[in-house]
Coordinates of N, CA, C and O in Angstrom, one line a residue:
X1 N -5.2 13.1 -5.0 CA -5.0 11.7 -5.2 C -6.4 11.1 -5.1 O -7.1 11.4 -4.2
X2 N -6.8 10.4 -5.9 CA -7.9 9.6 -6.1 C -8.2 8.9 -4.8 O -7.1 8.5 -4.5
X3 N -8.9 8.5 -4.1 CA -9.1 7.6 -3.2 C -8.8 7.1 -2.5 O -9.3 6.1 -2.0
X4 N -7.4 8.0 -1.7 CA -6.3 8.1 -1.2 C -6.6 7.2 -0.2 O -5.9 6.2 0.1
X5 N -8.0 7.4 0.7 CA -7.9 6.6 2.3 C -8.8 4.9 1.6 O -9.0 4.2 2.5
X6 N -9.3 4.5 0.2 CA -9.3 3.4 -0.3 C -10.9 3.3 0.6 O -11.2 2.3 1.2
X7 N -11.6 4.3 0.5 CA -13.2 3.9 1.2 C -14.4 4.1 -0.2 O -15.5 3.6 -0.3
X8 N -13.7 4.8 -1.1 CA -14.5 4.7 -2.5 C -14.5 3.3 -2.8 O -13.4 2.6 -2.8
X9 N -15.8 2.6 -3.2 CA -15.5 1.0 -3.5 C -16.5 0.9 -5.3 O -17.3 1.6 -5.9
X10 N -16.0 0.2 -5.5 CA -16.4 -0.3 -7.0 C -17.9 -0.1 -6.9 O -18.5 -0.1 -5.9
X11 N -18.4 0.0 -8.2 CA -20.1 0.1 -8.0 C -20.5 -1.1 -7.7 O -21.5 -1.3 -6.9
X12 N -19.9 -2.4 -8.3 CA -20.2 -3.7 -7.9 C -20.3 -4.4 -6.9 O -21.1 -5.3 -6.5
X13 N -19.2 -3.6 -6.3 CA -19.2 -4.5 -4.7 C -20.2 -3.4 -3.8 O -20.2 -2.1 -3.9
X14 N -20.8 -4.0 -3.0 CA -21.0 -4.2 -1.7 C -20.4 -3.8 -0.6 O -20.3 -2.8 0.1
X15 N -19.7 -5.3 -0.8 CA -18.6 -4.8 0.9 C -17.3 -5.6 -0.3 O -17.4 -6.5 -1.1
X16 N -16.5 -5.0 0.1 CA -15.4 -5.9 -0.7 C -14.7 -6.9 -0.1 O -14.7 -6.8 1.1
X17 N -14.0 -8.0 -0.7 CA -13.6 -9.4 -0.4 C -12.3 -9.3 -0.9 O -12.1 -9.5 -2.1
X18 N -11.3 -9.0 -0.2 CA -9.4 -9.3 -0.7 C -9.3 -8.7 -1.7 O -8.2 -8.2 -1.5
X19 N -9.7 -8.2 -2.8 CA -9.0 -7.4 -4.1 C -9.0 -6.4 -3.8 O -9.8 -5.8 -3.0
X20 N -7.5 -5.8 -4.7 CA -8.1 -4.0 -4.5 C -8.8 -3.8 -5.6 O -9.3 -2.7 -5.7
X21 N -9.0 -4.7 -6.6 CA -10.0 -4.3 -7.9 C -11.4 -3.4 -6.9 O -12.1 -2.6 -7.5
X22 N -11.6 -3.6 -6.0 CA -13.0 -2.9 -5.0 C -12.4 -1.7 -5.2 O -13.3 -1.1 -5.9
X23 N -11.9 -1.2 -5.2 CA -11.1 0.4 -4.7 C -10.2 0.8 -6.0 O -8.9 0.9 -6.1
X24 N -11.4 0.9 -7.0 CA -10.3 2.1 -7.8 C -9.7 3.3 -7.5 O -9.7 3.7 -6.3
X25 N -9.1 4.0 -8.7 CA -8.7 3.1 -9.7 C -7.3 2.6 -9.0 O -6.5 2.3 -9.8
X26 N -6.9 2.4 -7.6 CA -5.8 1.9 -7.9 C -5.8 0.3 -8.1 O -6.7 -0.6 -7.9
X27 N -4.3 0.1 -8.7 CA -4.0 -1.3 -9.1 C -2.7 -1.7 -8.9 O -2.0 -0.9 -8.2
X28 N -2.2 -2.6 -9.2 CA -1.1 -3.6 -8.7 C -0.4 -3.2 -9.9 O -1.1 -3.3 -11.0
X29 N 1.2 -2.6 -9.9 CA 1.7 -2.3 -11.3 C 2.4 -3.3 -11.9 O 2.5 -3.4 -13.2
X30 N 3.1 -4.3 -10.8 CA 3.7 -5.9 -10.7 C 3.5 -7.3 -11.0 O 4.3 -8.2 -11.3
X31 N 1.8 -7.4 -10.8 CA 1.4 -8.1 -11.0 C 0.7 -9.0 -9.5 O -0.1 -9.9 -9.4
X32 N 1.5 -8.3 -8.7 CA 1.4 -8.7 -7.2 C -0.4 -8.7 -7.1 O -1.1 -8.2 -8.0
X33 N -0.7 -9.2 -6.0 CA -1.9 -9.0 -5.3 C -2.1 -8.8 -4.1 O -2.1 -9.7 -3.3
X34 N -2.4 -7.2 -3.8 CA -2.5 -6.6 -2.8 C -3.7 -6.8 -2.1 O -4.6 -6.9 -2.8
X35 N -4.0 -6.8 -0.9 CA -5.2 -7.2 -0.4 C -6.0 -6.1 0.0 O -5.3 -5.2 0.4
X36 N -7.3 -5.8 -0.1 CA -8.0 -4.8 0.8 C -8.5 -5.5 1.9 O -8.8 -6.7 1.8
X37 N -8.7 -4.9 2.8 CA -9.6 -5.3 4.2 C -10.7 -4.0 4.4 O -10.2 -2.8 4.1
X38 N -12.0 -4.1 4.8 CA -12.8 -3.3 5.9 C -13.4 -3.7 6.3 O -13.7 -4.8 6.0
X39 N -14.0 -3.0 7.6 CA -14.9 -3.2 8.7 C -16.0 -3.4 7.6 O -16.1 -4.7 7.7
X40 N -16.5 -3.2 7.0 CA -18.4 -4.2 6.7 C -17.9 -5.2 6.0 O -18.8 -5.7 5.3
X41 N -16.4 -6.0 5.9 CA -16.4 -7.6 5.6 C -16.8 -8.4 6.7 O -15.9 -8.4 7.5
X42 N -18.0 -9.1 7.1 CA -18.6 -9.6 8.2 C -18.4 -11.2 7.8 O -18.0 -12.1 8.5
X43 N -18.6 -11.3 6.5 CA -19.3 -13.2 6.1 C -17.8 -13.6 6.3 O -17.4 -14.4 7.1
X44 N -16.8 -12.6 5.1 CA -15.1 -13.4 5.0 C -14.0 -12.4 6.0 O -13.4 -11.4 5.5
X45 N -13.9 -13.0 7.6 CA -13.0 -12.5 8.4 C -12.0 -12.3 8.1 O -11.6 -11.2 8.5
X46 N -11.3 -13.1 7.2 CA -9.8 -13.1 6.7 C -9.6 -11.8 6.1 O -8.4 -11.3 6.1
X47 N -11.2 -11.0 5.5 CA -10.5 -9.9 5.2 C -11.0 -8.4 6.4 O -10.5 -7.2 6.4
X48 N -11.5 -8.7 6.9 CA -12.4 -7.6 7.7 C -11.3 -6.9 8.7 O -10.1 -7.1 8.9
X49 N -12.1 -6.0 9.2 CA -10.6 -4.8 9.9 C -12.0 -4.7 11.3 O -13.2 -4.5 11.3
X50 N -11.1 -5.0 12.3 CA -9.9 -4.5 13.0 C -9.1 -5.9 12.8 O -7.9 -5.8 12.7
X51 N -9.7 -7.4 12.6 CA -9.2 -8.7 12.7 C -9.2 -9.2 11.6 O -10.2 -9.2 11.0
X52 N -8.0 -9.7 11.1 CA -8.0 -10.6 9.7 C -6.6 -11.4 10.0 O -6.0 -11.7 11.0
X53 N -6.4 -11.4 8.4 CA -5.4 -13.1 8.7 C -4.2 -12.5 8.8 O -3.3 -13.2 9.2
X54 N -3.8 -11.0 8.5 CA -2.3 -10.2 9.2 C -2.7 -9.9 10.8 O -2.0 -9.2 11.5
X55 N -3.8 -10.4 11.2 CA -3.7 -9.5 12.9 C -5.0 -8.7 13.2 O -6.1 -8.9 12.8
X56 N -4.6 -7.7 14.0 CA -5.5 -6.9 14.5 C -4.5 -5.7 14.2 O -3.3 -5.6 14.5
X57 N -5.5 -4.5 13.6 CA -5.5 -3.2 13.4 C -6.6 -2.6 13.0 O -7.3 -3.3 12.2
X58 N -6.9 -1.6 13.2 CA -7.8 -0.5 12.8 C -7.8 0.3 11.7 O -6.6 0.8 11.6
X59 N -8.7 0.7 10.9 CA -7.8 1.4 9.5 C -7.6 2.7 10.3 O -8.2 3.0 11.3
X60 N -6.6 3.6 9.6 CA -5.5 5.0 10.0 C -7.1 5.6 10.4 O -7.6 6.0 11.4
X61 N -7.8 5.3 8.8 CA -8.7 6.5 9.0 C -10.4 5.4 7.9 O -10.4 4.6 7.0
X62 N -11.3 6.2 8.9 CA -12.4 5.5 7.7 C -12.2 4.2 7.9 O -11.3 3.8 8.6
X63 N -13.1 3.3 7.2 CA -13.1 1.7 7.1 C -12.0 0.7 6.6 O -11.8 -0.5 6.8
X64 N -11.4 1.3 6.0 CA -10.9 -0.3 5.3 C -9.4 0.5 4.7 O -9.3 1.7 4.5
X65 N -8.3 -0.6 4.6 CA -7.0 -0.4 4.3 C -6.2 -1.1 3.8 O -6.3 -2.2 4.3
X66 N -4.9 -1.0 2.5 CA -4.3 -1.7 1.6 C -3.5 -2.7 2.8 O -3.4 -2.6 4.0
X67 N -3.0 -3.4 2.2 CA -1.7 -4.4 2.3 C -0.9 -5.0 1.6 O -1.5 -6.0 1.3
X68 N 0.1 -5.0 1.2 CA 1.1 -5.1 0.3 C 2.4 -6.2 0.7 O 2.8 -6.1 1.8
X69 N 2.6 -6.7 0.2 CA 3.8 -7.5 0.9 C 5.2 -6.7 0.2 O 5.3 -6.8 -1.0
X70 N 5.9 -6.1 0.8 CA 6.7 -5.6 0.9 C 8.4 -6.3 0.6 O 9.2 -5.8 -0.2
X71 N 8.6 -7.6 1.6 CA 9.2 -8.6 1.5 C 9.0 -9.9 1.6 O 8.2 -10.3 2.4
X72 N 9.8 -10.8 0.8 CA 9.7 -12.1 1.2 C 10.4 -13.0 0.3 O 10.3 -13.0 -0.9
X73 N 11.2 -13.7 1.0 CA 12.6 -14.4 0.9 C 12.5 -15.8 -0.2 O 13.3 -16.0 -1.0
X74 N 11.4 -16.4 0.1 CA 10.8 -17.5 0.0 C 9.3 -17.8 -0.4 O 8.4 -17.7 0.4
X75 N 9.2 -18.3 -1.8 CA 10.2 -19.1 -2.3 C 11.0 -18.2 -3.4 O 11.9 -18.7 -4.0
X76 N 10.7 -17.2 -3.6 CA 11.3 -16.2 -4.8 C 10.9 -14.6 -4.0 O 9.8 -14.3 -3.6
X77 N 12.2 -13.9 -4.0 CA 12.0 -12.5 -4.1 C 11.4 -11.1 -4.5 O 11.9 -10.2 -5.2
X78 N 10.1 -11.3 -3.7 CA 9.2 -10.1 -4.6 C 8.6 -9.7 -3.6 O 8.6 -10.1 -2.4
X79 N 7.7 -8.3 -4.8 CA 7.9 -7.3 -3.8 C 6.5 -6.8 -4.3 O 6.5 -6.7 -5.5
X80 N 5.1 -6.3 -3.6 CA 3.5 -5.6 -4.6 C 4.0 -4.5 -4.3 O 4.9 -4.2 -3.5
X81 N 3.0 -3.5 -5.3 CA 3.4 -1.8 -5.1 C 1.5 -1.8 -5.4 O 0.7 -2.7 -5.7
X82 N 1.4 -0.3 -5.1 CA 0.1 -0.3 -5.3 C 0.2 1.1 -6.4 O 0.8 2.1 -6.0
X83 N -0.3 1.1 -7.6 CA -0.7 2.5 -8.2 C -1.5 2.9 -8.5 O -2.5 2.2 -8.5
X84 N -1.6 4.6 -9.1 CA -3.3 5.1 -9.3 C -2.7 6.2 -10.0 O -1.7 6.8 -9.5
X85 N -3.1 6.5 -11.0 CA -3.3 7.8 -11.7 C -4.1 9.1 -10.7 O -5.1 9.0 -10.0
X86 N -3.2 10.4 -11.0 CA -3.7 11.3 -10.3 C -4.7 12.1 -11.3 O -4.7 12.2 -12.5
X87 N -5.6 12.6 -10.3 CA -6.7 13.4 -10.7 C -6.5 14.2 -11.6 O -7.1 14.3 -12.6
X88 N -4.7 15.2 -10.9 CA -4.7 16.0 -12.0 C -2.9 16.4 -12.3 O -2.3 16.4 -11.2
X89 N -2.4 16.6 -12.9 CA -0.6 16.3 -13.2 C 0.3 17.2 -12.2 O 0.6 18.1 -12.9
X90 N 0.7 17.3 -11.2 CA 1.9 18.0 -10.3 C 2.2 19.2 -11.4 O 2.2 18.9 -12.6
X91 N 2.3 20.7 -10.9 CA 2.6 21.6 -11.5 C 4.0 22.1 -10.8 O 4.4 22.1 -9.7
X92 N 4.5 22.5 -11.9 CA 5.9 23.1 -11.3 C 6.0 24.4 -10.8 O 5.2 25.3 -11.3
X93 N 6.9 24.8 -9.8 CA 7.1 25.7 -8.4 C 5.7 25.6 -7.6 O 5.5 26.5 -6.8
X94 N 4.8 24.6 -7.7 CA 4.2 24.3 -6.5 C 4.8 23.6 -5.2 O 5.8 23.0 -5.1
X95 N 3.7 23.8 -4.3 CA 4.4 23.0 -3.2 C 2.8 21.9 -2.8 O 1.6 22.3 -2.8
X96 N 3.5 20.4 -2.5 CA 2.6 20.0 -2.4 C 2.8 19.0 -0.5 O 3.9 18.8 0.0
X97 N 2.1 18.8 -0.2 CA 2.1 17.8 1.0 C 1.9 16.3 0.7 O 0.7 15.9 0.4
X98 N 2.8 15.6 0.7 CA 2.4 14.4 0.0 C 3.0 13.7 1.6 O 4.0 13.9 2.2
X99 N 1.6 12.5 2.0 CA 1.7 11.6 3.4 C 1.0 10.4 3.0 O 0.1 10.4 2.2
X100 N 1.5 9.3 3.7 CA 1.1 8.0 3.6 C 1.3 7.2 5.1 O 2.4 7.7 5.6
X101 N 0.8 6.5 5.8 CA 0.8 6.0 6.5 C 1.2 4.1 6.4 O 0.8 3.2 5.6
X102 N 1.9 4.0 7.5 CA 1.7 1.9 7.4 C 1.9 1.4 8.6 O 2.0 2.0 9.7
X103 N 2.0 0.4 8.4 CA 1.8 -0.5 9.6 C 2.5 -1.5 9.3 O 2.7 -1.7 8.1
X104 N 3.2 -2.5 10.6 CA 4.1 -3.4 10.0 C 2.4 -4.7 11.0 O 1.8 -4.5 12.1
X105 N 2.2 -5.3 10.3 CA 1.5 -6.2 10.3 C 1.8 -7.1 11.6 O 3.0 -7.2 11.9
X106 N 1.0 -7.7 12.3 CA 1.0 -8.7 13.4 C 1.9 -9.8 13.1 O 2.8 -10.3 13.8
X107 N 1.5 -10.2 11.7 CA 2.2 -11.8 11.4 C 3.4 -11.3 10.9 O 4.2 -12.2 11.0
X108 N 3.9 -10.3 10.5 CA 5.0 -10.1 9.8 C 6.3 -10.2 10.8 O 6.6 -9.7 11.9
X109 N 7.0 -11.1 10.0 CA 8.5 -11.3 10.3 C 10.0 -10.3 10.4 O 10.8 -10.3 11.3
X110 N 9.9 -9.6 9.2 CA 10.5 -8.2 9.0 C 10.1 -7.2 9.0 O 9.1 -6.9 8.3
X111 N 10.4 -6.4 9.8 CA 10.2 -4.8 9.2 C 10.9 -4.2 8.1 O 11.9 -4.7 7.6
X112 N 10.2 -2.8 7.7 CA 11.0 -2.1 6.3 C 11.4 -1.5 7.1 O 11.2 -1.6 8.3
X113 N 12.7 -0.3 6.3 CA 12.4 1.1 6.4 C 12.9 1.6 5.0 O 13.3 2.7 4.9
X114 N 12.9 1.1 4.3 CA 13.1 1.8 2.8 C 12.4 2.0 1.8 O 12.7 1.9 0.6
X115 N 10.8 2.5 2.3 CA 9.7 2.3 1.9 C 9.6 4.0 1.0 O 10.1 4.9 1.6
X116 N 9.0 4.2 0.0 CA 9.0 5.4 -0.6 C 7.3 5.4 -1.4 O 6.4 4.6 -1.4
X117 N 7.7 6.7 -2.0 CA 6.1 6.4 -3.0 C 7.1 7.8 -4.6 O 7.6 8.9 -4.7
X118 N 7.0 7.1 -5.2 CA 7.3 7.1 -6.7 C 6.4 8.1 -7.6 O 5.2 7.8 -7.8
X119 N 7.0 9.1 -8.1 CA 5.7 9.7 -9.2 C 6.6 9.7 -10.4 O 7.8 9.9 -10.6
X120 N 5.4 9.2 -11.1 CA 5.8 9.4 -12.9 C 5.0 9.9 -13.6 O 3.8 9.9 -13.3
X121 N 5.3 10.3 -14.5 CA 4.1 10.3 -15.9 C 3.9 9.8 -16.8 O 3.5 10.2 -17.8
X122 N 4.3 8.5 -16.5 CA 3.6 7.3 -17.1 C 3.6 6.1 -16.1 O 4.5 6.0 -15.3
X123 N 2.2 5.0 -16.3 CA 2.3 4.2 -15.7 C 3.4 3.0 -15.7 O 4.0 2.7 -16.7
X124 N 3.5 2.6 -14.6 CA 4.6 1.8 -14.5 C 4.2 0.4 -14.6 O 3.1 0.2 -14.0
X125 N 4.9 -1.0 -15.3 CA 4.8 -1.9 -14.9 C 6.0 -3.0 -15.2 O 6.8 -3.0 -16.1
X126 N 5.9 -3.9 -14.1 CA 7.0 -4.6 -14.0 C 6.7 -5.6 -13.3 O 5.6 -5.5 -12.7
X127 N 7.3 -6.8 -13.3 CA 7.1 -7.9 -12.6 C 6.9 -8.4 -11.2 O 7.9 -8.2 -10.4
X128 N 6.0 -8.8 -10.9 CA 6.7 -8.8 -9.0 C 7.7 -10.0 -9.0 O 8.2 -10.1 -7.9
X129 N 8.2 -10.7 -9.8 CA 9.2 -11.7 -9.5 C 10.8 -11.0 -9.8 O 11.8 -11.6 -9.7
X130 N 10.6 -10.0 -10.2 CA 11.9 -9.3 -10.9 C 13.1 -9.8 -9.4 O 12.9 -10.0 -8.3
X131 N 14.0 -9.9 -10.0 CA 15.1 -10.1 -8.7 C 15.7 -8.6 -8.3 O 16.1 -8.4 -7.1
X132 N 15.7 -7.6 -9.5 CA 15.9 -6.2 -8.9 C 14.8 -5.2 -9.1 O 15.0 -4.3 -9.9
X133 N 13.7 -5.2 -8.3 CA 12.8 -4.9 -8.3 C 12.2 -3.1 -8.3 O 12.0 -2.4 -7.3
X134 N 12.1 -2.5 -9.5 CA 11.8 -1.3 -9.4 C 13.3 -0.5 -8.9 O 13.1 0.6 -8.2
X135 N 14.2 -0.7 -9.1 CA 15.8 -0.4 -8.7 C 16.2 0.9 -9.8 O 17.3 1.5 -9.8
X136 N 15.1 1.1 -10.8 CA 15.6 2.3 -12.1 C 14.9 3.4 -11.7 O 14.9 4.5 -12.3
X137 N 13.9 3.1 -10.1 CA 13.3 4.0 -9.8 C 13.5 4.7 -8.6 O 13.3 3.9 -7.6
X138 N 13.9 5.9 -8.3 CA 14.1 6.7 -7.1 C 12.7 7.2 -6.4 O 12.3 8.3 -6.7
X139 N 12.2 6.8 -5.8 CA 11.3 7.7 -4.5 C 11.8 9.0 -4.5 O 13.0 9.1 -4.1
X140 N 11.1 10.3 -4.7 CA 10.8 11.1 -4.6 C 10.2 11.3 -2.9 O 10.9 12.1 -2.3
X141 N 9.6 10.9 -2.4 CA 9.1 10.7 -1.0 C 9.6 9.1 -0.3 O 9.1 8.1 -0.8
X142 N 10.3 9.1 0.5 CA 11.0 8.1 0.9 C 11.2 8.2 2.6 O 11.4 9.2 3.2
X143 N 11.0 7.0 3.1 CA 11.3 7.0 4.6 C 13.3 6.6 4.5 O 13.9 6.0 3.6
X144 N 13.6 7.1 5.6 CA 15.1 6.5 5.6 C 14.9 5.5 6.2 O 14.2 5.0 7.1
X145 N 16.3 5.1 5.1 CA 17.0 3.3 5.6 C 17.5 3.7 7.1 O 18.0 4.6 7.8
X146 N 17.0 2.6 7.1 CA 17.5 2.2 8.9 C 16.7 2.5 9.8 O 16.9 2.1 11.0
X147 N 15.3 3.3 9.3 CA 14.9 3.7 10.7 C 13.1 2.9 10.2 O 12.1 3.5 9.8
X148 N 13.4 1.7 10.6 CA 12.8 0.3 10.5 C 11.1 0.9 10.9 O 11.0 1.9 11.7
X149 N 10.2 0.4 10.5 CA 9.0 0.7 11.2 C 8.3 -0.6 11.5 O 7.7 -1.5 10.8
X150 N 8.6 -0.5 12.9 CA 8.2 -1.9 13.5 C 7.1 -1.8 14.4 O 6.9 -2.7 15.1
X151 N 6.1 -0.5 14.4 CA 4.8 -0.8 15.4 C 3.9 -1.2 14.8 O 3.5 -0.8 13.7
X152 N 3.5 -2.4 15.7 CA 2.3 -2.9 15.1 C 1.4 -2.6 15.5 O 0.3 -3.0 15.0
X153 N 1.3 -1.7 16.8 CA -0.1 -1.5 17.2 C -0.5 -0.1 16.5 O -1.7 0.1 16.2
X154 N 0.5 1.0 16.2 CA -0.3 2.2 15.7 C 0.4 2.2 14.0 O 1.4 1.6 13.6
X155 N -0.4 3.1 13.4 CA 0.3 3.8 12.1 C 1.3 5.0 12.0 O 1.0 6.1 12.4
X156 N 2.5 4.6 11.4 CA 3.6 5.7 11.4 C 3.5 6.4 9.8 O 3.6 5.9 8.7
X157 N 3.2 7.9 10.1 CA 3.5 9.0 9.0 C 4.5 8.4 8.2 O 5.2 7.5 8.6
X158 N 4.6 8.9 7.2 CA 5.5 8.7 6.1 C 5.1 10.6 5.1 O 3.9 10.8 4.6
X159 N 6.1 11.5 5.0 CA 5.3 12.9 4.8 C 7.1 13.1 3.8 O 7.3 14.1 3.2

């Protein structure tokens, strides 16, 4: 996977400021706007790691880490995803290790647990206002329902 821990940054930026446009190639397939944070954002706090405007955390690994809003009630129902084209296409009767890590954010209200990660062979896109959001699509790698991930102080596997 390309860029998996999101510390490759665009040639343009510097230190990056809220977009993941900093961190190819992933992108928002929804239309949503996912934020990046890292430790060398010094000038704009709001986005810098360990402290920003979700809290205090440390990235899992390396400097800096996605954020996604996952849920939210109000004022309309939507949901960001983050995507990226892989390096190179999943081959069949391989075995691969596929892991992701998250965190439920300081300010956050809800916890998930029905969080997954999706492969296709083609890029996906879709609305983030959709009211059934990504619902034609099965997770292939999926955490189970119910088993909520509510620490905010460390990061929980997802494998």
């Amino acid at each position: 996977m390309p860029n998996g821990d999101f510390e490759t940054l665009s040639d343009s930026v510097l230190c990056p400021v809220g977009g993941m446009d900093a961190c190819p190639p992933w992108v928002s397939p929804s239309g949503g706007s996912p934020v990046y944070f890292n430790s060398c954002t010094t000038l704009q706090l709001d986005f810098s790691v360990p402290q920003n405007i979700f809290g205090f955390q440390f990235a899992q690994s390396g400097n800096g880490y996605a954020n996604i809003g996952v849920y939210n009630d109000a004022p309309l129902n939507f949901r960001e995803y983050l995507q990226v084209k892989l390096i190179d296409s999943l081959k069949p009767n391989n075995n691969y290790l596929v892991k992701f890590y998250i965190n439920l954010s300081d300010s956050s209200c809800y916890a998930v647990s029905k969080i997954g990660l999706y492969f296709s062979d083609t890029a996906i896109k879709k609305s983030i206002y959709d009211a059934s959001p990504f619902t034609n699509f099965t997770p292939q790698i999926q955490n189970a329902q119910g088993n909520h991930i509510t620490n905010k102080d460390n990061w929980s596997l997802i494998t």
